[in-house]
Coordinates of C-alpha atoms in Angstrom, one line a residue:
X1 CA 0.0 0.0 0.0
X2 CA 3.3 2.3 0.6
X3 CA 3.5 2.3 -3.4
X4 CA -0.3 3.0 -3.6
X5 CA -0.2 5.8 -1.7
X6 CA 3.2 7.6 -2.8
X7 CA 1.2 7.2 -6.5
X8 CA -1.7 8.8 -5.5
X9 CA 0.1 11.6 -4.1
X10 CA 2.3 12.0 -6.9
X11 CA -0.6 11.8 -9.0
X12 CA -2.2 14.5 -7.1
X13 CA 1.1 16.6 -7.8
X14 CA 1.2 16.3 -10.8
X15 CA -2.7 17.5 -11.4
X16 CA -2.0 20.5 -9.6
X17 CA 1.4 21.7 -11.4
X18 CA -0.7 20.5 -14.8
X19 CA -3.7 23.1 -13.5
X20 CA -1.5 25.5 -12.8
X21 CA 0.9 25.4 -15.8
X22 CA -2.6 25.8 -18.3
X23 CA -3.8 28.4 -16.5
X24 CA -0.7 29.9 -16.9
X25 CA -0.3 29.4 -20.6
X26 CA -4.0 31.0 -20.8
X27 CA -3.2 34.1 -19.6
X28 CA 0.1 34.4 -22.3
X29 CA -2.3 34.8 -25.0
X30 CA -3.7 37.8 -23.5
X31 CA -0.4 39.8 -22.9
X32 CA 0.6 38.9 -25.9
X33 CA -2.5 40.8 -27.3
X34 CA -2.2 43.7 -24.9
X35 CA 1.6 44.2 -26.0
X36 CA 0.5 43.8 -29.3
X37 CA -2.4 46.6 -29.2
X38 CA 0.7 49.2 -27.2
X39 CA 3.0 48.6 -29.5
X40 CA 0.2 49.7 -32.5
X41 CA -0.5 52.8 -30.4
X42 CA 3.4 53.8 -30.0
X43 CA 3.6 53.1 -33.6
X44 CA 0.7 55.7 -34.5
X45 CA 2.2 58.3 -32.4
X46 CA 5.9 58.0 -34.0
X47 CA 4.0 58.1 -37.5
X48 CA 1.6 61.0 -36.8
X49 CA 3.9 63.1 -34.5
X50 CA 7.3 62.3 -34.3
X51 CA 8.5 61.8 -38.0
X52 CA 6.6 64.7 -39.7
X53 CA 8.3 67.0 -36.9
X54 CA 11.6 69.4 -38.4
X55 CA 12.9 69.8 -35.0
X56 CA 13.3 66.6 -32.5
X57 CA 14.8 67.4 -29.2
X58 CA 17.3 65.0 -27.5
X59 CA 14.5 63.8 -25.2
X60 CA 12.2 63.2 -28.2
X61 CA 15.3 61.1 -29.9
X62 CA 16.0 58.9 -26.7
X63 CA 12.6 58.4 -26.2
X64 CA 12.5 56.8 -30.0
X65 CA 15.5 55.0 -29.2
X66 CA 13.6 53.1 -26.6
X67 CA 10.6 52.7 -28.6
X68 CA 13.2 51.1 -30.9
X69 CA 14.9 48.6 -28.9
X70 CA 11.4 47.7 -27.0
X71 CA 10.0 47.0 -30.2
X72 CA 12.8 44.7 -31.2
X73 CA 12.4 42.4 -27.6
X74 CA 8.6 42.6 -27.9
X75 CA 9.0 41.3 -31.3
X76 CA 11.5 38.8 -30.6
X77 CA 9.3 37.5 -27.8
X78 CA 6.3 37.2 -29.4
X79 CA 8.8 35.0 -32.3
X80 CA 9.5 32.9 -29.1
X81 CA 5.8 32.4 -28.1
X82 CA 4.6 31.7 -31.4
X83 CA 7.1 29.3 -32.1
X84 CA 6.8 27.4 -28.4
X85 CA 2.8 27.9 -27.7
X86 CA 1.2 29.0 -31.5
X87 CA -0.9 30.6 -32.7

């Protein structure tokens, strides 16, 4: 009965990491939306505002440097979850 019972409770492990884990996974899909809807709206400002303007300030310029590199690890992320978790 030893074996019986270190079974069940592995058992009963297991079901709980399993829960956890797909609850988990549920909730990716959903940042990966929201990031996808910020980074549309930082996208629409530097096209309306930023790269019409003459004059860009050092501020403005850092500011578009961050947008930059963001953008690149957002999209290199979302890569990483479409390739490991789809679609």
């Amino acid at each position: 009965m030893d074996a019986q019972g270190a079974l069940d409770s592995l058992l009963g492990r297991l079901t709980t990491v399993l829960v956890s884990e797909a609850q988990l996974l549920g909730g990716v899909r959903g940042d990966v939306e929201f990031i996808k809807d910020e980074m549309e709206s930082m996208n629409g400002l530097l096209l309306l505002h930023l790269t019409d303007a003459q004059y860009r300030d050092h501020q403005v310029r850092a500011w578009m440097k961050q947008v930059a590199g963001l953008t690149r690890d957002c999209g290199s992320n979302v890569e990483l979850y479409i390739h490991y978790v789809g679609c």
